Amino acid sequence: YGGTATAGTRGTATAGTRGTATAGYGGTATAGEEGMILIQRWNGKRYKYEAVNVGENGIKPNVAYRLNDDGIFVEA
């Protein structure tokens, strides 16, 4: 509850309710209800993070997500 999980390149980060999960390039992240997911990606020029709140824009709690080539969150 309210935890923070961080994983490096191609790693997996999982956080619970109201937690924040951050994964490096090529990684996957999962967060619980009211949590936040951040995943790093290469945009062709530099690395940047994409962020999304669980419960918004179709992002479901306790489901692993990754970024597709366009930087869109998709279920892993």
C-alpha positions as semicolon CSV with decimal commas, in nm:
position;residue;x (nm);y (nm);z (nm)
1;Y;0,000;0,000;0,000
2;G;0,150;0,332;-0,107
3;G;0,479;0,169;-0,199
4;T;0,730;0,249;-0,470
5;A;0,886;-0,009;-0,702
6;T;1,169;0,060;-0,946
7;A;1,322;-0,172;-1,206
8;G;1,604;-0,116;-1,451
9;T;1,625;-0,180;-1,825
10;R;1,388;-0,460;-1,930
11;G;1,292;-0,510;-1,565
12;T;0,954;-0,552;-1,399
13;A;0,821;-0,321;-1,128
14;T;0,507;-0,393;-0,925
15;A;0,351;-0,159;-0,668
16;G;0,029;-0,194;-0,471
17;T;-0,265;0,037;-0,403
18;R;-0,169;0,404;-0,445
19;G;0,185;0,293;-0,527
20;T;0,418;0,404;-0,804
21;A;0,584;0,154;-1,036
22;T;0,874;0,273;-1,254
23;A;1,041;0,054;-1,515
24;G;1,340;0,121;-1,735
25;Y;1,363;0,095;-2,113
26;G;1,183;-0,215;-2,241
27;G;1,040;-0,293;-1,897
28;T;0,693;-0,362;-1,763
29;A;0,515;-0,203;-1,469
30;T;0,206;-0,281;-1,263
31;A;0,033;-0,066;-0,999
32;G;-0,279;-0,110;-0,787
33;E;-0,588;0,107;-0,747
34;E;-0,511;0,482;-0,764
35;G;-0,148;0,405;-0,848
36;M;0,084;0,549;-1,113
37;I;0,291;0,376;-1,382
38;L;0,604;0,526;-1,538
39;I;0,803;0,355;-1,812
40;Q;1,114;0,482;-1,984
41;R;1,139;0,480;-2,363
42;W;1,372;0,594;-2,640
43;N;1,203;0,850;-2,867
44;G;1,473;0,845;-3,134
45;K;1,666;1,133;-2,979
46;R;1,674;1,069;-2,607
47;Y;1,524;0,865;-2,326
48;K;1,206;0,999;-2,168
49;Y;0,936;0,868;-1,936
50;E;0,572;0,812;-2,016
51;A;0,336;0,823;-1,717
52;V;-0,024;0,717;-1,662
53;N;-0,257;0,701;-1,363
54;V;-0,430;0,371;-1,291
55;G;-0,804;0,402;-1,346
56;E;-0,770;0,661;-1,623
57;N;-0,767;0,611;-2,001
58;G;-0,851;0,242;-1,967
59;I;-0,551;0,156;-1,746
60;K;-0,655;-0,124;-1,511
61;P;-0,520;-0,195;-1,161
62;N;-0,292;-0,495;-1,107
63;V;-0,230;-0,544;-1,481
64;A;0,121;-0,535;-1,626
65;Y;0,181;-0,270;-1,894
66;R;0,460;-0,193;-2,137
67;L;0,503;0,078;-2,400
68;N;0,455;0,004;-2,769
69;D;0,677;0,164;-3,036
70;D;0,458;0,477;-3,033
71;G;0,490;0,526;-2,656
72;I;0,135;0,404;-2,585
73;F;0,065;0,186;-2,280
74;V;-0,045;-0,166;-2,377
75;E;-0,104;-0,475;-2,166
76;A;0,211;-0,683;-2,140
